[in-house]
Amino acid sequence: MMEIGNECVDLRLCLMDSAQCFHWVERDGRFGAVLCGEAVWIWQEGGVICAETDLPKDVLRRYLDLERDYSALAEEYARFPKAAQAVRLFPGMRVLNQPAWEALIAFILSANNNVRRIRNLVTALCRGYGEAKETALGTLYAFPKPEVLARCGADELRALGVGYRDRYLVGTARMVAEGFPLDDLRGMPYEDGHAALRTLPGVGDKVADCVQLFGCGQTEAYPVDVWIERMTSAVFGLAPCSRQKLGAQARVLLGGHAGLLQQFLFHAARTGAMEL
DNA sequence: GCCCAGGAGATGT
DNA sequence: ACATCTCATGGG
């Protein structure tokens, strides 16, 4: 057992209920997944974050974004009272630093879909095509590798229930397996990475922003989904407009941490914790 | 049955 | 550049 830290983090919120990632499982109050090819079980005991894994501590701290001071976020956006309120509503929320490939696949599946079904589909993909890791608490499944999905037939993915997104998955997996520079996105300017991601099938503005925010550490990305569309104008006093313009205006208005704030607003809206 | 879900792509103007 | 349509699938 390894101690990860004592930060005020809500692991269930971040890993299971925040709709940033969809592949973690819970058993006996512990949360499990395969990360960087290694099985991970993580839980909290009296305010201490504990983990059972062969991964080094700093990999987990980075995944959970523990090095960032989230109490400063509410102050940064204090000029927008509703935004600051949303941040203070969820002191245990963190924006995860996931592998870009995992965010890419998960959010292609998220298009015109709901959270519970996204979770079921991601789980089915991992169980069907991901490497199995045996642990004391049971079997964990990794995300399927790009080369594996690239060789899938669209029809066998359709049989898992992914619907019309079957060819998006195969097409994107093929481009990644053929050398699409996923690992270079992190160091690119936002606009360049965004344009590159949009060339992948099944990736539009919203999915690209999710990959940049959750998978590339580009915290200025501001994904605009149906929930954010409903509340952004009211929170910032903007005139109603297209989702693309909402995202652009939010990035100008909010700067480099726009996406972090977006996660709090999204969760507040989706759970009904905040009106509008 | 209709409407919705962390939308994208194709088509038409 | 913008509006409209369709695309599977499961739950309310």
PDB file of C-alpha atoms (C1' of nucleotides) in Angstrom:
ATOM      1  CA  MET A   1       0.000   0.000   0.000  1.00  0.00           C
ATOM      2  CA  MET A   2       1.234   3.446  -0.955  1.00  0.00           C
ATOM      3  CA  GLU A   3       0.163   6.829   0.352  1.00  0.00           C
ATOM      4  CA  ILE A   4      -0.546   9.268  -2.484  1.00  0.00           C
ATOM      5  CA  GLY A   5      -1.396  12.383  -0.513  1.00  0.00           C
ATOM      6  CA  ASN A   6      -3.857  14.002   1.833  1.00  0.00           C
ATOM      7  CA  GLU A   7      -5.493  16.503  -0.529  1.00  0.00           C
ATOM      8  CA  CYS A   8      -9.192  17.241  -0.252  1.00  0.00           C
ATOM      9  CA  VAL A   9     -10.290  15.147  -3.239  1.00  0.00           C
ATOM     10  CA  ASP A  10     -13.501  13.211  -3.797  1.00  0.00           C
ATOM     11  CA  LEU A  11     -12.370  10.103  -5.657  1.00  0.00           C
ATOM     12  CA  ARG A  12     -15.895   8.858  -6.319  1.00  0.00           C
ATOM     13  CA  LEU A  13     -16.844  12.220  -7.771  1.00  0.00           C
ATOM     14  CA  CYS A  14     -13.742  12.462  -9.971  1.00  0.00           C
ATOM     15  CA  LEU A  15     -13.476   8.854 -11.155  1.00  0.00           C
ATOM     16  CA  MET A  16     -17.102   7.662 -11.222  1.00  0.00           C
ATOM     17  CA  ASP A  17     -19.572  10.557 -11.277  1.00  0.00           C
ATOM     18  CA  SER A  18     -17.989  13.492 -13.121  1.00  0.00           C
ATOM     19  CA  ALA A  19     -18.298  12.204 -16.721  1.00  0.00           C
ATOM     20  CA  GLN A  20     -14.643  12.921 -17.531  1.00  0.00           C
ATOM     21  CA  CYS A  21     -13.703   9.246 -17.697  1.00  0.00           C
ATOM     22  CA  PHE A  22     -15.942   6.221 -17.938  1.00  0.00           C
ATOM     23  CA  HIS A  23     -13.855   3.110 -17.348  1.00  0.00           C
ATOM     24  CA  TRP A  24     -13.178   3.064 -13.594  1.00  0.00           C
ATOM     25  CA  VAL A  25     -14.917   0.382 -11.551  1.00  0.00           C
ATOM     26  CA  GLU A  26     -15.747   0.329  -7.837  1.00  0.00           C
ATOM     27  CA  ARG A  27     -15.380  -2.619  -5.480  1.00  0.00           C
ATOM     28  CA  ASP A  28     -15.511  -2.493  -1.700  1.00  0.00           C
ATOM     29  CA  GLY A  29     -15.188   1.267  -1.685  1.00  0.00           C
ATOM     30  CA  ARG A  30     -12.044   1.133  -3.817  1.00  0.00           C
ATOM     31  CA  PHE A  31     -11.712   2.375  -7.392  1.00  0.00           C
ATOM     32  CA  GLY A  32      -9.884   0.348 -10.014  1.00  0.00           C
ATOM     33  CA  ALA A  33      -8.600   0.785 -13.557  1.00  0.00           C
ATOM     34  CA  VAL A  34      -5.566   0.051 -15.710  1.00  0.00           C
ATOM     35  CA  LEU A  35      -3.358   3.114 -16.131  1.00  0.00           C
ATOM     36  CA  CYS A  36      -0.165   3.185 -18.213  1.00  0.00           C
ATOM     37  CA  GLY A  37      -0.362  -0.606 -18.509  1.00  0.00           C
ATOM     38  CA  GLU A  38      -0.537  -1.173 -14.744  1.00  0.00           C
ATOM     39  CA  ALA A  39      -3.482  -2.134 -12.565  1.00  0.00           C
ATOM     40  CA  VAL A  40      -4.448   0.518 -10.005  1.00  0.00           C
ATOM     41  CA  TRP A  41      -6.692   0.352  -6.955  1.00  0.00           C
ATOM     42  CA  ILE A  42      -7.134   3.650  -5.173  1.00  0.00           C
ATOM     43  CA  TRP A  43      -9.203   4.665  -2.150  1.00  0.00           C
ATOM     44  CA  GLN A  44      -9.345   7.038   0.811  1.00  0.00           C
ATOM     45  CA  GLU A  45      -8.824   6.300   4.511  1.00  0.00           C
ATOM     46  CA  GLY A  46      -9.466   9.119   6.929  1.00  0.00           C
ATOM     47  CA  GLY A  47      -8.488  11.846   4.518  1.00  0.00           C
ATOM     48  CA  VAL A  48      -5.464  10.007   3.142  1.00  0.00           C
ATOM     49  CA  ILE A  49      -5.411   8.872  -0.486  1.00  0.00           C
ATOM     50  CA  CYS A  50      -4.051   5.328  -0.703  1.00  0.00           C
ATOM     51  CA  ALA A  51      -3.197   3.170  -3.709  1.00  0.00           C
ATOM     52  CA  GLU A  52      -2.229  -0.392  -4.545  1.00  0.00           C
ATOM     53  CA  THR A  53      -0.196  -0.354  -7.758  1.00  0.00           C
ATOM     54  CA  ASP A  54       3.266  -0.693  -9.269  1.00  0.00           C
ATOM     55  CA  LEU A  55       3.051   2.795 -10.733  1.00  0.00           C
ATOM     56  CA  PRO A  56       5.128   5.545  -9.102  1.00  0.00           C
ATOM     57  CA  LYS A  57       3.313   7.964  -6.845  1.00  0.00           C
ATOM     58  CA  ASP A  58       3.851  10.988  -9.068  1.00  0.00           C
ATOM     59  CA  VAL A  59       2.027   9.351 -11.990  1.00  0.00           C
ATOM     60  CA  LEU A  60      -1.093   9.048  -9.847  1.00  0.00           C
ATOM     61  CA  ARG A  61      -0.678  12.550  -8.449  1.00  0.00           C
ATOM     62  CA  ARG A  62      -0.477  13.906 -11.963  1.00  0.00           C
ATOM     63  CA  TYR A  63      -3.476  11.854 -13.163  1.00  0.00           C
ATOM     64  CA  LEU A  64      -5.546  13.274 -10.305  1.00  0.00           C
ATOM     65  CA  ASP A  65      -4.128  16.785 -10.880  1.00  0.00           C
ATOM     66  CA  LEU A  66      -3.099  16.978  -7.231  1.00  0.00           C
ATOM     67  CA  GLU A  67      -0.322  19.515  -7.857  1.00  0.00           C
ATOM     68  CA  ARG A  68      -2.804  22.224  -8.828  1.00  0.00           C
ATOM     69  CA  ASP A  69      -4.289  24.639  -6.283  1.00  0.00           C
ATOM     70  CA  TYR A  70      -8.032  24.481  -6.919  1.00  0.00           C
ATOM     71  CA  SER A  71      -8.892  26.875  -4.106  1.00  0.00           C
ATOM     72  CA  ALA A  72      -7.381  29.607  -6.275  1.00  0.00           C
ATOM     73  CA  LEU A  73      -9.916  28.897  -9.036  1.00  0.00           C
ATOM     74  CA  ALA A  74     -12.877  30.440  -7.232  1.00  0.00           C
ATOM     75  CA  GLU A  75     -10.813  33.552  -6.542  1.00  0.00           C
ATOM     76  CA  GLU A  76      -9.639  33.781 -10.141  1.00  0.00           C
ATOM     77  CA  TYR A  77     -13.258  33.887 -11.320  1.00  0.00           C
ATOM     78  CA  ALA A  78     -14.738  35.839  -8.415  1.00  0.00           C
ATOM     79  CA  ARG A  79     -15.918  38.513 -10.894  1.00  0.00           C
ATOM     80  CA  PHE A  80     -18.459  35.929 -12.144  1.00  0.00           C
ATOM     81  CA  PRO A  81     -20.419  35.119  -8.958  1.00  0.00           C
ATOM     82  CA  LYS A  82     -22.264  32.118 -10.370  1.00  0.00           C
ATOM     83  CA  ALA A  83     -19.042  30.643 -11.719  1.00  0.00           C
ATOM     84  CA  ALA A  84     -17.258  31.052  -8.395  1.00  0.00           C
ATOM     85  CA  GLN A  85     -20.288  29.522  -6.687  1.00  0.00           C
ATOM     86  CA  ALA A  86     -20.106  26.443  -8.937  1.00  0.00           C
ATOM     87  CA  VAL A  87     -16.430  25.980  -8.055  1.00  0.00           C
ATOM     88  CA  ARG A  88     -17.159  26.192  -4.336  1.00  0.00           C
ATOM     89  CA  LEU A  89     -20.014  23.684  -4.649  1.00  0.00           C
ATOM     90  CA  PHE A  90     -17.598  20.826  -5.423  1.00  0.00           C
ATOM     91  CA  PRO A  91     -14.376  21.179  -3.427  1.00  0.00           C
ATOM     92  CA  GLY A  92     -13.461  17.561  -4.243  1.00  0.00           C
ATOM     93  CA  MET A  93     -13.603  17.981  -8.015  1.00  0.00           C
ATOM     94  CA  ARG A  94     -10.416  17.672 -10.068  1.00  0.00           C
ATOM     95  CA  VAL A  95      -9.883  17.755 -13.831  1.00  0.00           C
ATOM     96  CA  LEU A  96      -8.061  14.511 -14.605  1.00  0.00           C
ATOM     97  CA  ASN A  97      -4.971  14.253 -16.810  1.00  0.00           C
ATOM     98  CA  GLN A  98      -5.844  11.220 -18.913  1.00  0.00           C
ATOM     99  CA  PRO A  99      -3.993   9.617 -21.811  1.00  0.00           C
ATOM    100  CA  ALA A 100      -5.085  11.414 -24.991  1.00  0.00           C
ATOM    101  CA  TRP A 101      -6.029   8.148 -26.706  1.00  0.00           C
ATOM    102  CA  GLU A 102      -8.400   7.196 -23.903  1.00  0.00           C
ATOM    103  CA  ALA A 103     -10.101  10.587 -23.889  1.00  0.00           C
ATOM    104  CA  LEU A 104     -10.360  10.444 -27.668  1.00  0.00           C
ATOM    105  CA  ILE A 105     -12.181   7.109 -27.751  1.00  0.00           C
ATOM    106  CA  ALA A 106     -14.409   7.873 -24.771  1.00  0.00           C
ATOM    107  CA  PHE A 107     -15.568  11.208 -26.144  1.00  0.00           C
ATOM    108  CA  ILE A 108     -16.158   9.923 -29.663  1.00  0.00           C
ATOM    109  CA  LEU A 109     -18.617   7.596 -27.951  1.00  0.00           C
ATOM    110  CA  SER A 110     -20.087  10.494 -25.985  1.00  0.00           C
ATOM    111  CA  ALA A 111     -21.596  12.176 -29.063  1.00  0.00           C
ATOM    112  CA  ASN A 112     -25.399  12.484 -28.775  1.00  0.00           C
ATOM    113  CA  ASN A 113     -25.299   9.992 -25.920  1.00  0.00           C
ATOM    114  CA  ASN A 114     -25.876   9.948 -22.164  1.00  0.00           C
ATOM    115  CA  VAL A 115     -23.413   9.323 -19.370  1.00  0.00           C
ATOM    116  CA  ARG A 116     -24.666   5.934 -18.229  1.00  0.00           C
ATOM    117  CA  ARG A 117     -24.664   4.572 -21.755  1.00  0.00           C
ATOM    118  CA  ILE A 118     -21.200   6.000 -22.466  1.00  0.00           C
ATOM    119  CA  ARG A 119     -19.971   4.172 -19.385  1.00  0.00           C
ATOM    120  CA  ASN A 120     -21.535   0.905 -20.543  1.00  0.00           C
ATOM    121  CA  LEU A 121     -19.998   1.241 -24.012  1.00  0.00           C
ATOM    122  CA  VAL A 122     -16.496   2.107 -22.770  1.00  0.00           C
ATOM    123  CA  THR A 123     -16.655  -0.809 -20.330  1.00  0.00           C
ATOM    124  CA  ALA A 124     -17.748  -3.165 -23.108  1.00  0.00           C
ATOM    125  CA  LEU A 125     -14.920  -1.949 -25.350  1.00  0.00           C
ATOM    126  CA  CYS A 126     -12.320  -2.538 -22.630  1.00  0.00           C
ATOM    127  CA  ARG A 127     -13.681  -5.964 -21.713  1.00  0.00           C
ATOM    128  CA  GLY A 128     -13.893  -7.004 -25.335  1.00  0.00           C
ATOM    129  CA  TYR A 129     -10.624  -5.639 -26.711  1.00  0.00           C
ATOM    130  CA  GLY A 130      -8.466  -4.474 -23.803  1.00  0.00           C
ATOM    131  CA  GLU A 131      -5.720  -6.376 -22.012  1.00  0.00           C
ATOM    132  CA  ALA A 132      -6.895  -8.107 -18.820  1.00  0.00           C
ATOM    133  CA  LYS A 133      -5.002  -7.599 -15.552  1.00  0.00           C
ATOM    134  CA  GLU A 134      -5.644  -9.999 -12.657  1.00  0.00           C
ATOM    135  CA  THR A 135      -5.596  -8.407  -9.222  1.00  0.00           C
ATOM    136  CA  ALA A 136      -6.490  -9.415  -5.681  1.00  0.00           C
ATOM    137  CA  LEU A 137      -9.783  -7.546  -6.056  1.00  0.00           C
ATOM    138  CA  GLY A 138     -10.631  -9.057  -9.446  1.00  0.00           C
ATOM    139  CA  THR A 139      -9.911  -8.542 -13.118  1.00  0.00           C
ATOM    140  CA  LEU A 140      -9.294  -5.061 -14.540  1.00  0.00           C
ATOM    141  CA  TYR A 141      -9.313  -4.266 -18.258  1.00  0.00           C
ATOM    142  CA  ALA A 142      -7.121  -1.755 -20.029  1.00  0.00           C
ATOM    143  CA  PHE A 143      -8.262   0.475 -22.850  1.00  0.00           C
ATOM    144  CA  PRO A 144      -7.930  -1.323 -26.205  1.00  0.00           C
ATOM    145  CA  LYS A 145      -4.841  -0.236 -28.135  1.00  0.00           C
ATOM    146  CA  PRO A 146      -5.204   1.721 -31.393  1.00  0.00           C
ATOM    147  CA  GLU A 147      -3.867  -1.159 -33.504  1.00  0.00           C
ATOM    148  CA  VAL A 148      -6.474  -3.500 -32.051  1.00  0.00           C
ATOM    149  CA  LEU A 149      -9.431  -1.231 -32.792  1.00  0.00           C
ATOM    150  CA  ALA A 150      -7.924  -0.392 -36.188  1.00  0.00           C
ATOM    151  CA  ARG A 151      -8.238  -4.056 -37.185  1.00  0.00           C
ATOM    152  CA  CYS A 152     -11.832  -4.351 -35.940  1.00  0.00           C
ATOM    153  CA  GLY A 153     -14.716  -4.595 -38.321  1.00  0.00           C
ATOM    154  CA  ALA A 154     -17.260  -1.837 -37.867  1.00  0.00           C
ATOM    155  CA  ASP A 155     -19.994  -4.457 -37.605  1.00  0.00           C
ATOM    156  CA  GLU A 156     -18.469  -6.199 -34.584  1.00  0.00           C
ATOM    157  CA  LEU A 157     -18.257  -2.857 -32.773  1.00  0.00           C
ATOM    158  CA  ARG A 158     -21.849  -2.148 -33.783  1.00  0.00           C
ATOM    159  CA  ALA A 159     -22.777  -5.407 -32.075  1.00  0.00           C
ATOM    160  CA  LEU A 160     -21.415  -3.978 -28.805  1.00  0.00           C
ATOM    161  CA  GLY A 161     -24.041  -1.256 -29.043  1.00  0.00           C
ATOM    162  CA  VAL A 162     -21.979   1.738 -30.191  1.00  0.00           C
ATOM    163  CA  GLY A 163     -24.494   2.497 -32.933  1.00  0.00           C
ATOM    164  CA  TYR A 164     -23.520   4.721 -35.858  1.00  0.00           C
ATOM    165  CA  ARG A 165     -20.277   5.634 -34.089  1.00  0.00           C
ATOM    166  CA  ASP A 166     -18.779   2.282 -35.176  1.00  0.00           C
ATOM    167  CA  ARG A 167     -17.031   3.699 -38.243  1.00  0.00           C
ATOM    168  CA  TYR A 168     -15.807   6.732 -36.282  1.00  0.00           C
ATOM    169  CA  LEU A 169     -14.020   4.408 -33.865  1.00  0.00           C
ATOM    170  CA  VAL A 170     -12.435   2.279 -36.573  1.00  0.00           C
ATOM    171  CA  GLY A 171     -11.532   5.285 -38.747  1.00  0.00           C
ATOM    172  CA  THR A 172      -9.927   7.214 -35.895  1.00  0.00           C
ATOM    173  CA  ALA A 173      -8.112   4.123 -34.610  1.00  0.00           C
ATOM    174  CA  ARG A 174      -6.674   3.550 -38.082  1.00  0.00           C
ATOM    175  CA  MET A 175      -5.408   7.117 -38.355  1.00  0.00           C
ATOM    176  CA  VAL A 176      -3.813   6.900 -34.914  1.00  0.00           C
ATOM    177  CA  ALA A 177      -2.268   3.515 -35.698  1.00  0.00           C
ATOM    178  CA  GLU A 178      -0.969   4.997 -38.970  1.00  0.00           C
ATOM    179  CA  GLY A 179       0.882   7.728 -37.121  1.00  0.00           C
ATOM    180  CA  PHE A 180      -1.499  10.567 -36.263  1.00  0.00           C
ATOM    181  CA  PRO A 181       0.647  12.583 -33.793  1.00  0.00           C
ATOM    182  CA  LEU A 182      -1.495  12.208 -30.661  1.00  0.00           C
ATOM    183  CA  ASP A 183       1.534  12.632 -28.420  1.00  0.00           C
ATOM    184  CA  ASP A 184       2.514  15.930 -30.027  1.00  0.00           C
ATOM    185  CA  LEU A 185      -0.805  17.644 -29.275  1.00  0.00           C
ATOM    186  CA  ARG A 186       0.216  18.494 -25.728  1.00  0.00           C
ATOM    187  CA  GLY A 187       2.946  20.831 -26.926  1.00  0.00           C
ATOM    188  CA  MET A 188       0.946  22.479 -29.714  1.00  0.00           C
ATOM    189  CA  PRO A 189      -0.863  25.812 -29.556  1.00  0.00           C
ATOM    190  CA  TYR A 190      -4.561  25.299 -28.835  1.00  0.00           C
ATOM    191  CA  GLU A 191      -5.756  26.240 -32.323  1.00  0.00           C
ATOM    192  CA  ASP A 192      -3.301  23.916 -34.065  1.00  0.00           C
ATOM    193  CA  GLY A 193      -4.133  20.932 -31.899  1.00  0.00           C
ATOM    194  CA  HIS A 194      -7.828  21.639 -32.303  1.00  0.00           C
ATOM    195  CA  ALA A 195      -7.601  21.716 -36.086  1.00  0.00           C
ATOM    196  CA  ALA A 196      -5.534  18.515 -36.131  1.00  0.00           C
ATOM    197  CA  LEU A 197      -7.994  16.641 -33.922  1.00  0.00           C
ATOM    198  CA  ARG A 198     -10.902  17.754 -36.082  1.00  0.00           C
ATOM    199  CA  THR A 199      -9.469  15.835 -39.030  1.00  0.00           C
ATOM    200  CA  LEU A 200     -10.255  12.582 -37.200  1.00  0.00           C
ATOM    201  CA  PRO A 201     -13.623  10.982 -38.020  1.00  0.00           C
ATOM    202  CA  GLY A 202     -16.163  11.491 -35.250  1.00  0.00           C
ATOM    203  CA  VAL A 203     -14.270  14.473 -33.822  1.00  0.00           C
ATOM    204  CA  GLY A 204     -15.903  17.904 -34.058  1.00  0.00           C
ATOM    205  CA  ASP A 205     -15.380  21.014 -31.965  1.00  0.00           C
ATOM    206  CA  LYS A 206     -16.815  19.586 -28.758  1.00  0.00           C
ATOM    207  CA  VAL A 207     -15.001  16.236 -28.795  1.00  0.00           C
ATOM    208  CA  ALA A 208     -11.748  17.940 -29.806  1.00  0.00           C
ATOM    209  CA  ASP A 209     -12.071  20.287 -26.831  1.00  0.00           C
ATOM    210  CA  CYS A 210     -12.676  17.344 -24.485  1.00  0.00           C
ATOM    211  CA  VAL A 211      -9.572  15.561 -25.762  1.00  0.00           C
ATOM    212  CA  GLN A 212      -7.508  18.727 -25.367  1.00  0.00           C
ATOM    213  CA  LEU A 213      -8.832  19.422 -21.855  1.00  0.00           C
ATOM    214  CA  PHE A 214      -8.902  15.886 -20.420  1.00  0.00           C
ATOM    215  CA  GLY A 215      -6.166  14.273 -22.503  1.00  0.00           C
ATOM    216  CA  CYS A 216      -3.653  16.978 -23.468  1.00  0.00           C
ATOM    217  CA  GLY A 217      -3.465  19.259 -20.459  1.00  0.00           C
ATOM    218  CA  GLN A 218      -4.785  22.205 -22.487  1.00  0.00           C
ATOM    219  CA  THR A 219      -6.895  23.796 -19.807  1.00  0.00           C
ATOM    220  CA  GLU A 220      -8.034  26.705 -21.987  1.00  0.00           C
ATOM    221  CA  ALA A 221     -10.212  24.314 -24.028  1.00  0.00           C
ATOM    222  CA  TYR A 222     -13.877  24.952 -23.172  1.00  0.00           C
ATOM    223  CA  PRO A 223     -16.096  22.093 -24.399  1.00  0.00           C
ATOM    224  CA  VAL A 224     -19.649  23.259 -25.081  1.00  0.00           C
ATOM    225  CA  ASP A 225     -22.220  20.494 -24.745  1.00  0.00           C
ATOM    226  CA  VAL A 226     -25.976  20.831 -24.278  1.00  0.00           C
ATOM    227  CA  TRP A 227     -25.642  21.599 -20.554  1.00  0.00           C
ATOM    228  CA  ILE A 228     -22.935  24.223 -20.972  1.00  0.00           C
ATOM    229  CA  GLU A 229     -24.846  25.786 -23.841  1.00  0.00           C
ATOM    230  CA  ARG A 230     -27.844  26.215 -21.555  1.00  0.00           C
ATOM    231  CA  MET A 231     -25.956  27.948 -18.762  1.00  0.00           C
ATOM    232  CA  THR A 232     -22.955  29.776 -20.241  1.00  0.00           C
ATOM    233  CA  SER A 233     -24.908  32.803 -21.478  1.00  0.00           C
ATOM    234  CA  ALA A 234     -26.621  33.254 -18.116  1.00  0.00           C
ATOM    235  CA  VAL A 235     -23.428  32.846 -16.087  1.00  0.00           C
ATOM    236  CA  PHE A 236     -21.353  35.320 -18.098  1.00  0.00           C
ATOM    237  CA  GLY A 237     -24.040  37.612 -19.487  1.00  0.00           C
ATOM    238  CA  LEU A 238     -23.370  36.655 -23.114  1.00  0.00           C
ATOM    239  CA  ALA A 239     -25.924  36.910 -25.887  1.00  0.00           C
ATOM    240  CA  PRO A 240     -27.190  33.503 -27.040  1.00  0.00           C
ATOM    241  CA  CYS A 241     -25.190  32.225 -30.018  1.00  0.00           C
ATOM    242  CA  SER A 242     -23.747  29.085 -31.600  1.00  0.00           C
ATOM    243  CA  ARG A 243     -21.820  26.571 -29.539  1.00  0.00           C
ATOM    244  CA  GLN A 244     -18.652  27.331 -31.448  1.00  0.00           C
ATOM    245  CA  LYS A 245     -18.884  31.044 -30.645  1.00  0.00           C
ATOM    246  CA  LEU A 246     -19.751  30.304 -27.021  1.00  0.00           C
ATOM    247  CA  GLY A 247     -16.548  28.316 -26.708  1.00  0.00           C
ATOM    248  CA  ALA A 248     -14.463  31.013 -28.376  1.00  0.00           C
ATOM    249  CA  GLN A 249     -15.957  33.769 -26.221  1.00  0.00           C
ATOM    250  CA  ALA A 250     -15.469  31.711 -23.067  1.00  0.00           C
ATOM    251  CA  ARG A 251     -11.779  31.213 -23.862  1.00  0.00           C
ATOM    252  CA  VAL A 252     -11.301  34.955 -24.338  1.00  0.00           C
ATOM    253  CA  LEU A 253     -13.289  35.801 -21.218  1.00  0.00           C
ATOM    254  CA  LEU A 254     -11.803  33.155 -18.938  1.00  0.00           C
ATOM    255  CA  GLY A 255      -8.271  32.651 -20.224  1.00  0.00           C
ATOM    256  CA  GLY A 256      -6.039  29.681 -19.586  1.00  0.00           C
ATOM    257  CA  HIS A 257      -8.210  27.958 -16.975  1.00  0.00           C
ATOM    258  CA  ALA A 258     -11.494  28.156 -18.892  1.00  0.00           C
ATOM    259  CA  GLY A 259     -11.748  24.383 -19.178  1.00  0.00           C
ATOM    260  CA  LEU A 260     -11.223  23.807 -15.476  1.00  0.00           C
ATOM    261  CA  LEU A 261     -14.125  26.111 -14.736  1.00  0.00           C
ATOM    262  CA  GLN A 262     -16.174  24.416 -17.431  1.00  0.00           C
ATOM    263  CA  GLN A 263     -15.969  21.109 -15.555  1.00  0.00           C
ATOM    264  CA  PHE A 264     -17.479  22.682 -12.443  1.00  0.00           C
ATOM    265  CA  LEU A 265     -20.212  24.423 -14.427  1.00  0.00           C
ATOM    266  CA  PHE A 266     -20.999  21.227 -16.309  1.00  0.00           C
ATOM    267  CA  HIS A 267     -21.355  19.194 -13.144  1.00  0.00           C
ATOM    268  CA  ALA A 268     -23.453  21.860 -11.467  1.00  0.00           C
ATOM    269  CA  ALA A 269     -25.798  21.985 -14.440  1.00  0.00           C
ATOM    270  CA  ARG A 270     -26.022  18.254 -15.049  1.00  0.00           C
ATOM    271  CA  THR A 271     -26.727  17.377 -11.424  1.00  0.00           C
ATOM    272  CA  GLY A 272     -29.182  20.239 -10.984  1.00  0.00           C
ATOM    273  CA  ALA A 273     -27.076  21.607  -8.124  1.00  0.00           C
ATOM    274  CA  MET A 274     -27.348  25.084  -9.622  1.00  0.00           C
ATOM    275  CA  GLU A 275     -30.339  26.750 -11.295  1.00  0.00           C
ATOM    276  CA  LEU A 276     -30.078  27.646 -14.993  1.00  0.00           C
TER     277      LEU A 276
ATOM    278  C1'  DG B   1     -45.364   6.392 -29.131  1.00  0.00           C
ATOM    279  C1'  DC B   2     -42.061  11.025 -28.269  1.00  0.00           C
ATOM    280  C1'  DC B   3     -38.025  13.286 -26.237  1.00  0.00           C
ATOM    281  C1'  DC B   4     -33.454  13.353 -24.589  1.00  0.00           C
ATOM    282  C1'  DA B   5     -28.419  12.381 -24.058  1.00  0.00           C
ATOM    283  C1'  DG B   6     -21.021  15.821 -22.635  1.00  0.00           C
ATOM    284  C1'  DG B   7     -22.635  15.861 -31.394  1.00  0.00           C
ATOM    285  C1'  DA B   8     -20.789  14.927 -35.933  1.00  0.00           C
ATOM    286  C1'  DG B   9     -21.320  14.829 -40.877  1.00  0.00           C
ATOM    287  C1'  DA B  10     -23.666  15.820 -45.097  1.00  0.00           C
ATOM    288  C1'  DT B  11     -26.275  18.836 -47.650  1.00  0.00           C
ATOM    289  C1'  DG B  12     -28.319  23.102 -49.041  1.00  0.00           C
ATOM    290  C1'  DT B  13     -28.603  28.166 -48.783  1.00  0.00           C
TER     291       DT B  13
ATOM    292  C1'  DA C   1     -20.805  31.168 -42.354  1.00  0.00           C
ATOM    293  C1'  DC C   2     -25.415  29.328 -40.790  1.00  0.00           C
ATOM    294  C1'  DA C   3     -29.749  26.265 -40.591  1.00  0.00           C
ATOM    295  C1'  DT C   4     -31.558  21.603 -41.052  1.00  0.00           C
ATOM    296  C1'  DC C   5     -31.513  16.444 -41.166  1.00  0.00           C
ATOM    297  C1'  DT C   6     -30.134  12.094 -40.074  1.00  0.00           C
ATOM    298  C1'  DC C   7     -27.515   9.023 -37.686  1.00  0.00           C
ATOM    299  C1'  DA C   8     -28.146   4.011 -33.222  1.00  0.00           C
ATOM    300  C1'  DT C   9     -29.465   3.137 -28.720  1.00  0.00           C
ATOM    301  C1'  DG C  10     -31.532   2.963 -24.193  1.00  0.00           C
ATOM    302  C1'  DG C  11     -34.199   5.350 -20.556  1.00  0.00           C
ATOM    303  C1'  DG C  12     -37.751   8.561 -18.947  1.00  0.00           C
TER     304       DG C  12
END
